[in-house]
Short mmCIF file of C-alpha atoms and ligand atoms in Angstrom, two decimals:
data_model
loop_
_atom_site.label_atom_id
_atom_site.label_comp_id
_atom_site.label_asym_id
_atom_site.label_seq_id
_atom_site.Cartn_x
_atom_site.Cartn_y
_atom_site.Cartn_z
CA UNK A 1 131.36 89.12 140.42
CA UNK A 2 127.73 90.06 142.07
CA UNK A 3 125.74 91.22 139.21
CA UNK A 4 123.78 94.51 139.53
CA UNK A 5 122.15 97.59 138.48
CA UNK A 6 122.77 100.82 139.43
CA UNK A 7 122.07 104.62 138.99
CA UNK A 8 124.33 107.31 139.17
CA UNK A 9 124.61 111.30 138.43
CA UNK A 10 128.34 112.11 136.35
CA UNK A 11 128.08 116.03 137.37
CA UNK A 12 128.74 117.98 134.21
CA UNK A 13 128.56 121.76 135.08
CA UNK A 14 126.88 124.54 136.94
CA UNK A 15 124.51 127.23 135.12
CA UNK A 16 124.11 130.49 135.57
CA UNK A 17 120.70 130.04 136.60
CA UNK A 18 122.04 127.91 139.87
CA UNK A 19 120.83 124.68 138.33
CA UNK A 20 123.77 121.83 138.31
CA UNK A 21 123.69 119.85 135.15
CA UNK A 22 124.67 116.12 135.62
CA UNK A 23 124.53 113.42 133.27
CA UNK A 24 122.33 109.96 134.25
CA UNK A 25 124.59 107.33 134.09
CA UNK A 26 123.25 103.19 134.55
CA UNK A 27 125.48 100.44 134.67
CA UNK A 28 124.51 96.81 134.49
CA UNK A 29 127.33 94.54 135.88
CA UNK A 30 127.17 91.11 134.85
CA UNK A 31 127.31 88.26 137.20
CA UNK A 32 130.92 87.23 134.61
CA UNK A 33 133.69 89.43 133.37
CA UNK A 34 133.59 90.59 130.30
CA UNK A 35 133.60 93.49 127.66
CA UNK A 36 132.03 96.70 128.54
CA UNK A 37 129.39 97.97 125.82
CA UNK A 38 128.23 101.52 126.06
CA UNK A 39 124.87 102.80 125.00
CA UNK A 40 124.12 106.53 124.14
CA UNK A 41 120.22 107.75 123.79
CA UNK A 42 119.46 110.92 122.97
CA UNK A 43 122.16 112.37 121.63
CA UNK A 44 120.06 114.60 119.44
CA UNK A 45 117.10 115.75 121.79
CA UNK A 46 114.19 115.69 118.94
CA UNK A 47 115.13 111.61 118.79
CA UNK A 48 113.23 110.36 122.24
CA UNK A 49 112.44 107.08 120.44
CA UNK A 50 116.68 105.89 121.27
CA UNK A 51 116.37 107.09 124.39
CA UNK A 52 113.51 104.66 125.54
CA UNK A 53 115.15 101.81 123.35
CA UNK A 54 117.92 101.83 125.89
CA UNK A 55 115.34 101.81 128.24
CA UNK A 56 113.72 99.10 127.30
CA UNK A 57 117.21 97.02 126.32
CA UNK A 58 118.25 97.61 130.11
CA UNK A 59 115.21 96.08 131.25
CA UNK A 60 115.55 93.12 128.67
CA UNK A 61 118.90 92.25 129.90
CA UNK A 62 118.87 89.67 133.02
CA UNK A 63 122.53 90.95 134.55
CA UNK A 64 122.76 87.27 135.90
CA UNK A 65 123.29 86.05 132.26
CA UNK A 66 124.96 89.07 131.38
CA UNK A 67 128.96 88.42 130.81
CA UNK A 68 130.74 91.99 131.29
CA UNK A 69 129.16 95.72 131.70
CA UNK A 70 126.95 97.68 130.15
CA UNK A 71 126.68 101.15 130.91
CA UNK A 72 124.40 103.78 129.21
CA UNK A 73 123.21 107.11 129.18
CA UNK A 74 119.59 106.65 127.87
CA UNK A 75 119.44 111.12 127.87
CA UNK A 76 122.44 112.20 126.52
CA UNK A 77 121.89 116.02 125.82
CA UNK A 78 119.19 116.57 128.59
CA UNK A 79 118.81 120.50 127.62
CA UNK A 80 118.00 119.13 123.94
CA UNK A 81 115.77 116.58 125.10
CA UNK A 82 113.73 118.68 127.39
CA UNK A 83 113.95 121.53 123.90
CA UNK A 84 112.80 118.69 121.51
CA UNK A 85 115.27 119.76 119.40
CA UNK A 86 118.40 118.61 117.25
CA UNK A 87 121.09 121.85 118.70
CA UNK A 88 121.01 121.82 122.47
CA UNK A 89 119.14 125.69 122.70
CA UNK A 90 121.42 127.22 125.24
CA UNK A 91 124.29 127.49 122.81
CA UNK A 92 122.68 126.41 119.49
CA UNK A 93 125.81 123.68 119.41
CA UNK A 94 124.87 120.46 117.46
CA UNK A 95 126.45 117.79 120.37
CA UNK A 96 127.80 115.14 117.59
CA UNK A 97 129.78 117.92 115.34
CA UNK A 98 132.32 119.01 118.27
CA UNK A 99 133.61 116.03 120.23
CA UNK A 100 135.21 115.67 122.10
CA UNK A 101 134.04 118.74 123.51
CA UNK A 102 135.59 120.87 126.32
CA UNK A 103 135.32 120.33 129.72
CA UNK A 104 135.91 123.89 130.09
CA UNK A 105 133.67 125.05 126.85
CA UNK A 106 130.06 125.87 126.65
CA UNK A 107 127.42 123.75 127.82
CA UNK A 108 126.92 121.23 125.33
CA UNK A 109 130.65 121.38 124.81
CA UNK A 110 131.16 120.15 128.63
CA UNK A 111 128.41 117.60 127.93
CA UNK A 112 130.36 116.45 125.17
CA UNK A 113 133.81 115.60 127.65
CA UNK A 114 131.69 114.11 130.32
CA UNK A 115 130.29 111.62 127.43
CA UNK A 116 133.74 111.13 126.36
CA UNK A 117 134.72 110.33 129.51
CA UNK A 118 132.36 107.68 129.82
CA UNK A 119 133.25 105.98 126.61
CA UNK A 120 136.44 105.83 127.48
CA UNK A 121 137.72 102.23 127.54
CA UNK A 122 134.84 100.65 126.48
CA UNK A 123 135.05 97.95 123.99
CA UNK A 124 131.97 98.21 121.86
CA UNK A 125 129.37 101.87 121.69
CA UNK A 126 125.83 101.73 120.10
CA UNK A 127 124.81 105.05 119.21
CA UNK A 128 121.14 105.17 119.37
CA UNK A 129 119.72 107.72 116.45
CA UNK A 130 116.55 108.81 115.09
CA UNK A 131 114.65 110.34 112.38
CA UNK A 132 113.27 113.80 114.82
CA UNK A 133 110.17 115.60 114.56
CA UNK A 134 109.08 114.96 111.36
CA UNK A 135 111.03 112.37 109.40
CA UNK A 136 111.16 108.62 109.62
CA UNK A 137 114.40 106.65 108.82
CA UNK A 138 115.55 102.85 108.68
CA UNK A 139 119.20 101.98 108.52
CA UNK A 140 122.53 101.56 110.59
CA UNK A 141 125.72 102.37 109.91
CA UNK A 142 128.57 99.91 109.41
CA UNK A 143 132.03 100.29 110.22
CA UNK A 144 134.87 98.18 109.47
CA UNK A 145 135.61 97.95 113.33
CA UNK A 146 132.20 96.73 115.03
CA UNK A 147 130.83 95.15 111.48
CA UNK A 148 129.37 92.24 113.08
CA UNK A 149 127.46 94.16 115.55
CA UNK A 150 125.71 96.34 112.49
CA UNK A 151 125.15 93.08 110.59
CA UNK A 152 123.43 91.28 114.18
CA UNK A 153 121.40 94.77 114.30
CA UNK A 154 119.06 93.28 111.66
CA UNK A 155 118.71 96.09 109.73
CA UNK A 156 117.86 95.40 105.82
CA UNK A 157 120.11 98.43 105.18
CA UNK A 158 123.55 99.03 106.26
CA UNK A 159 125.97 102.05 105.52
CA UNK A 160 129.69 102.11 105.33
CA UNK A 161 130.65 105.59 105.77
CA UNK A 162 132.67 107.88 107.40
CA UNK A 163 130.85 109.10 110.67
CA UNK A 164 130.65 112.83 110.32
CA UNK A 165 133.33 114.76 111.60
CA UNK A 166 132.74 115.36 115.62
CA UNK A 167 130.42 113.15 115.85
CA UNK A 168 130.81 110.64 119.00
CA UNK A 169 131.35 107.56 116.51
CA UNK A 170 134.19 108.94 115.14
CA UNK A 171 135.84 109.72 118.24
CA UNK A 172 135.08 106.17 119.43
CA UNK A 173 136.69 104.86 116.36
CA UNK A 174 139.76 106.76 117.27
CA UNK A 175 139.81 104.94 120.57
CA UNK A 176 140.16 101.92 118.81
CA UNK A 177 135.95 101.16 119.68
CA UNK A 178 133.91 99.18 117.89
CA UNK A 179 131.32 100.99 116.88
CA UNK A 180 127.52 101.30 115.50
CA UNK A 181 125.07 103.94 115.13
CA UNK A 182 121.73 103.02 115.17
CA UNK A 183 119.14 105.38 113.01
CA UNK A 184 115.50 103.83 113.49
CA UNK A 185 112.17 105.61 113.70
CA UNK A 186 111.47 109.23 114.08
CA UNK A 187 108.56 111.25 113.22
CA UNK A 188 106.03 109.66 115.36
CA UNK A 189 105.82 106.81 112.89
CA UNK A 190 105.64 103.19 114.05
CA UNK A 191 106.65 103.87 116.96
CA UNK A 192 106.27 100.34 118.77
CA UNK A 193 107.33 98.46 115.84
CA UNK A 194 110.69 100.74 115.92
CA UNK A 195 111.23 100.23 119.41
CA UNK A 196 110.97 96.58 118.94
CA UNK A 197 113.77 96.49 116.21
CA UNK A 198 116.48 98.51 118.32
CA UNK A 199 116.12 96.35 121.46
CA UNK A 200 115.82 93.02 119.54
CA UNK A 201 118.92 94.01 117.64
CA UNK A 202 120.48 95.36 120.63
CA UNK A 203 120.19 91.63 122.10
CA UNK A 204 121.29 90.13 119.17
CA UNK A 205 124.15 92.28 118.95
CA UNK A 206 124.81 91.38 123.26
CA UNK A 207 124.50 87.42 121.60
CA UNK A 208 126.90 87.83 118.88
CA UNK A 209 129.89 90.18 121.00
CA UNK A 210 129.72 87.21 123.82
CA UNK A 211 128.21 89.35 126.64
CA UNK A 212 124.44 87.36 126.34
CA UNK A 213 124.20 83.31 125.76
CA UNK A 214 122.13 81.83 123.16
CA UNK A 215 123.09 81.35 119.39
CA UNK A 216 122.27 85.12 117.32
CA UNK A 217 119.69 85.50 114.83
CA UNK A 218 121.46 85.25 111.49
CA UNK A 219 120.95 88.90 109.65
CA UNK A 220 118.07 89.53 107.35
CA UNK A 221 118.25 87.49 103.77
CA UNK A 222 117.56 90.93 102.10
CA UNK A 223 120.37 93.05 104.17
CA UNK A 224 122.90 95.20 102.07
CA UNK A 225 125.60 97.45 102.19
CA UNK A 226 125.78 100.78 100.46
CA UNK A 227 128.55 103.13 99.97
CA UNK A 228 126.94 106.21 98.97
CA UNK A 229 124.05 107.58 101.22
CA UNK A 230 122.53 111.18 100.54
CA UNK A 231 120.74 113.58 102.54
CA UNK A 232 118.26 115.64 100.08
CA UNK A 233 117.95 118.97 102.02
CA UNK A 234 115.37 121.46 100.84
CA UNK A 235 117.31 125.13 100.46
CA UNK A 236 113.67 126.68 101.42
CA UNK A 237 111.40 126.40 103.82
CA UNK A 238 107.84 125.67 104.37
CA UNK A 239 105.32 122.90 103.80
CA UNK A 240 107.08 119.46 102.31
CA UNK A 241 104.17 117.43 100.47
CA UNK A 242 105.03 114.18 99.88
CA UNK A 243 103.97 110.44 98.78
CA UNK A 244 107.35 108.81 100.31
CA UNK A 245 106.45 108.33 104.08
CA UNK A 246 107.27 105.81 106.16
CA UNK A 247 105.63 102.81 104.08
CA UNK A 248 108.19 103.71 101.37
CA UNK A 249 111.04 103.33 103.29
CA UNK A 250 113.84 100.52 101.35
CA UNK A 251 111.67 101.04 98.17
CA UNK A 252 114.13 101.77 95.10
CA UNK A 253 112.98 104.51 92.47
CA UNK A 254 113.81 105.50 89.45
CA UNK A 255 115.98 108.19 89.48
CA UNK A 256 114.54 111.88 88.60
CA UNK A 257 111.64 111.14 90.82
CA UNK A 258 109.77 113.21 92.53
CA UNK A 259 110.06 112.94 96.09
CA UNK A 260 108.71 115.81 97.90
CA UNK A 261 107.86 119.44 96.72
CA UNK A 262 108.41 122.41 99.39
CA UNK A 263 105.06 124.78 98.48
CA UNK A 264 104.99 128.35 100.36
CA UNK A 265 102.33 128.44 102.85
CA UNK A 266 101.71 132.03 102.55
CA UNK A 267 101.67 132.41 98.41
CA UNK A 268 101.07 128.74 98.04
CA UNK A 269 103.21 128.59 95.09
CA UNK A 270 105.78 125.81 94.57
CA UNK A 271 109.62 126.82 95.94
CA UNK A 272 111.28 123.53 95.29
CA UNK A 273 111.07 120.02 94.15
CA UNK A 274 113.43 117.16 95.36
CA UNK A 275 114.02 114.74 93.53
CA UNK A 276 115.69 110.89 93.54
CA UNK A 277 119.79 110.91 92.20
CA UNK A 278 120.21 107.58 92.08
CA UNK A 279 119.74 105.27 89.33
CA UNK A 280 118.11 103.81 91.18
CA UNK A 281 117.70 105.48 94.58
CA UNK A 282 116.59 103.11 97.88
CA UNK A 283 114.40 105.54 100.04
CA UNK A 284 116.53 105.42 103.61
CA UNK A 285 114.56 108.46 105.52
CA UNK A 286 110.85 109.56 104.34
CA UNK A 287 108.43 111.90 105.32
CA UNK A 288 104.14 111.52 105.74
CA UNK A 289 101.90 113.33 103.08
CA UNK A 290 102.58 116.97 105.25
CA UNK A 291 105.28 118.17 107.01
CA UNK A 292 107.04 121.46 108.06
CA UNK A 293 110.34 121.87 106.60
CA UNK A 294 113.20 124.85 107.42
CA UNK A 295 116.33 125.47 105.07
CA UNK A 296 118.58 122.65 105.37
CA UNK A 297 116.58 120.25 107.20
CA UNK A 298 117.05 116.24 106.56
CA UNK A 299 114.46 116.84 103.52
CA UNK A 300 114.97 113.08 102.56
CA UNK A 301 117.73 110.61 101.99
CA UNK A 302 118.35 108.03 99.75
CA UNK A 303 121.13 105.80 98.87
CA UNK A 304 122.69 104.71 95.51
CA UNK A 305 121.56 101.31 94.29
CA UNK A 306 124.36 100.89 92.16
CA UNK A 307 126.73 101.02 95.16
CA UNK A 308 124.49 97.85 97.04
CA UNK A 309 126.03 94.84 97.64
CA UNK A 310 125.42 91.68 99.99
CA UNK A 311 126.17 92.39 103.39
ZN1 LIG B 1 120.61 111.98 115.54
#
């Protein structure tokens, strides 16, 4: 095999405004055959920080060395992206609650098939996630097929759960992929030192799947697995003040602690106070000293340190 790198455009759909809505597609073909990993950036527009790790982990990868194909979609929900925002805007759909989509649906729906269509066959996905706008978070998940790839990911904190319903993991999984989703970063926190975890652990992951030589880095001495992981939504919005930013993050608490309170920034009183469930409760996503917050947002999240064990 010649080993390469090339660029194509996977049309998606035309708009009503004229404009024809394709899908960025790379594909690194290694000089040996092998498995065929595919990387997702992006998913969620208000998450740039996955899209340049791919970036970044293309440019790492010498296809000469590389043994199989990698292909990846560094935007994958370019309407989001260009929206900064979590729900592509020009249906309001969140992208990883409906695959796999409809190639005759709406516009993120269509997205959604042309994505799955992509994945289709591959051996191993990374899902590259983020913390958005305003929240920084620090863990991957772990599923039972594509374990060793979360563990080779480095991070301290792993989580075996159920991906959500719709979400591009799960339909993987149903393919029979092995899978991990990557959740690094976010908020404009840390930025470099985030992008240097997800393409070092990208690499280690190519090392320990057989598609890169060299031995892999063995996983962090400190890395667990949880079973329970909670997102701690506020139910109002306005101004979230909090201590627990990002130099919190994989600190365990006490449980009943105060995490963040949501104050109106018209009456200034206090609406709402979140605090830690966990006895005790290992900070996963965090937010800096002042932040906007809407109903429902990802206020925090914490997991149960009662469910941690060794990875
Ligand atoms: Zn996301």
């Amino acid at each position: 095999m010649t080993s390469a790198h090339t660029i194509e455009e996977i049309p998606v759909t035309t708009l009503a405004s004229g404009h024809r809505l394709a899908l960025t597609v790379h594909t690194l073909t290694g000089a040996q055959e092998g498995p065929r990993m595919v990387l997702f950036g992006g998913i969620h527009g208000d998450e740039p920080l996955g899209s340049e790790t791919v970036r970044r982990v293309l440019s790492a990868v010498d296809p000469a060395e590389l043994t199989g194909t990698i292909v990846a979609v560094p935007v994958a929900n370019p309407y989001a992206h260009q929206a900064l925002t979590r729900n592509t805007p020009l249906d309001g759909v969140n992208i990883n609650r409906i695959f796999p989509g409809n190639a005759s649906g709406s516009v993120t729906e269509q997205v959604a098939a042309a994505l799955c269509g992509i994945l289709a066959g591959a051996d191993h996905f990374i899902d590259f996630h983020s913390g958005g706008n305003f929240a920084t978070v620090e863990y991957a998940y772990i599923h039972d097929a594509g374990a060793e790839m979360s563990r080779a990911y480095g991070c301290s904190l792993l989580y075996h759960g159920a991906p959500y319903g719709g979400s591009a993991t799960g339909w993987a999984l149903d393919q029979g992929i092995r899978c991990m989703v990557s959740e690094l970063g976010g908020g404009g926190q840390r930025i470099d030192e985030y992008l240097t975890k997800g393409v070092d652990g990208t690499m280690n992951v190519l090392r320990t799947v057989g598609m890169l030589p060299g031995e892999p880095t063995p996983p962090p001495a400190d890395q667990v697995v949880v079973e329970t992981l909670t997102v701690l939504s506020p139910a109002t919005g306005g101004v979230m003040l909090s201590d627990f930013g990002v130099d919190r993050i994989g600190e365990r608490v006490p449980e009943g602690t105060v995490l963040g309170r949501v104050l109106s920034p018209y009456t200034f009183e206090e609406l709402e106070v979140i605090t830690a469930p966990f006895e005790p409760s290992i900070l996963v996503l965090g937010r800096e000293s002042m932040t906007n917050v809407a109903p429902g947002d990802y206020g925090f999240m914490v997991a149960d340190g009662a469910t941690a064990k060794p990875a």
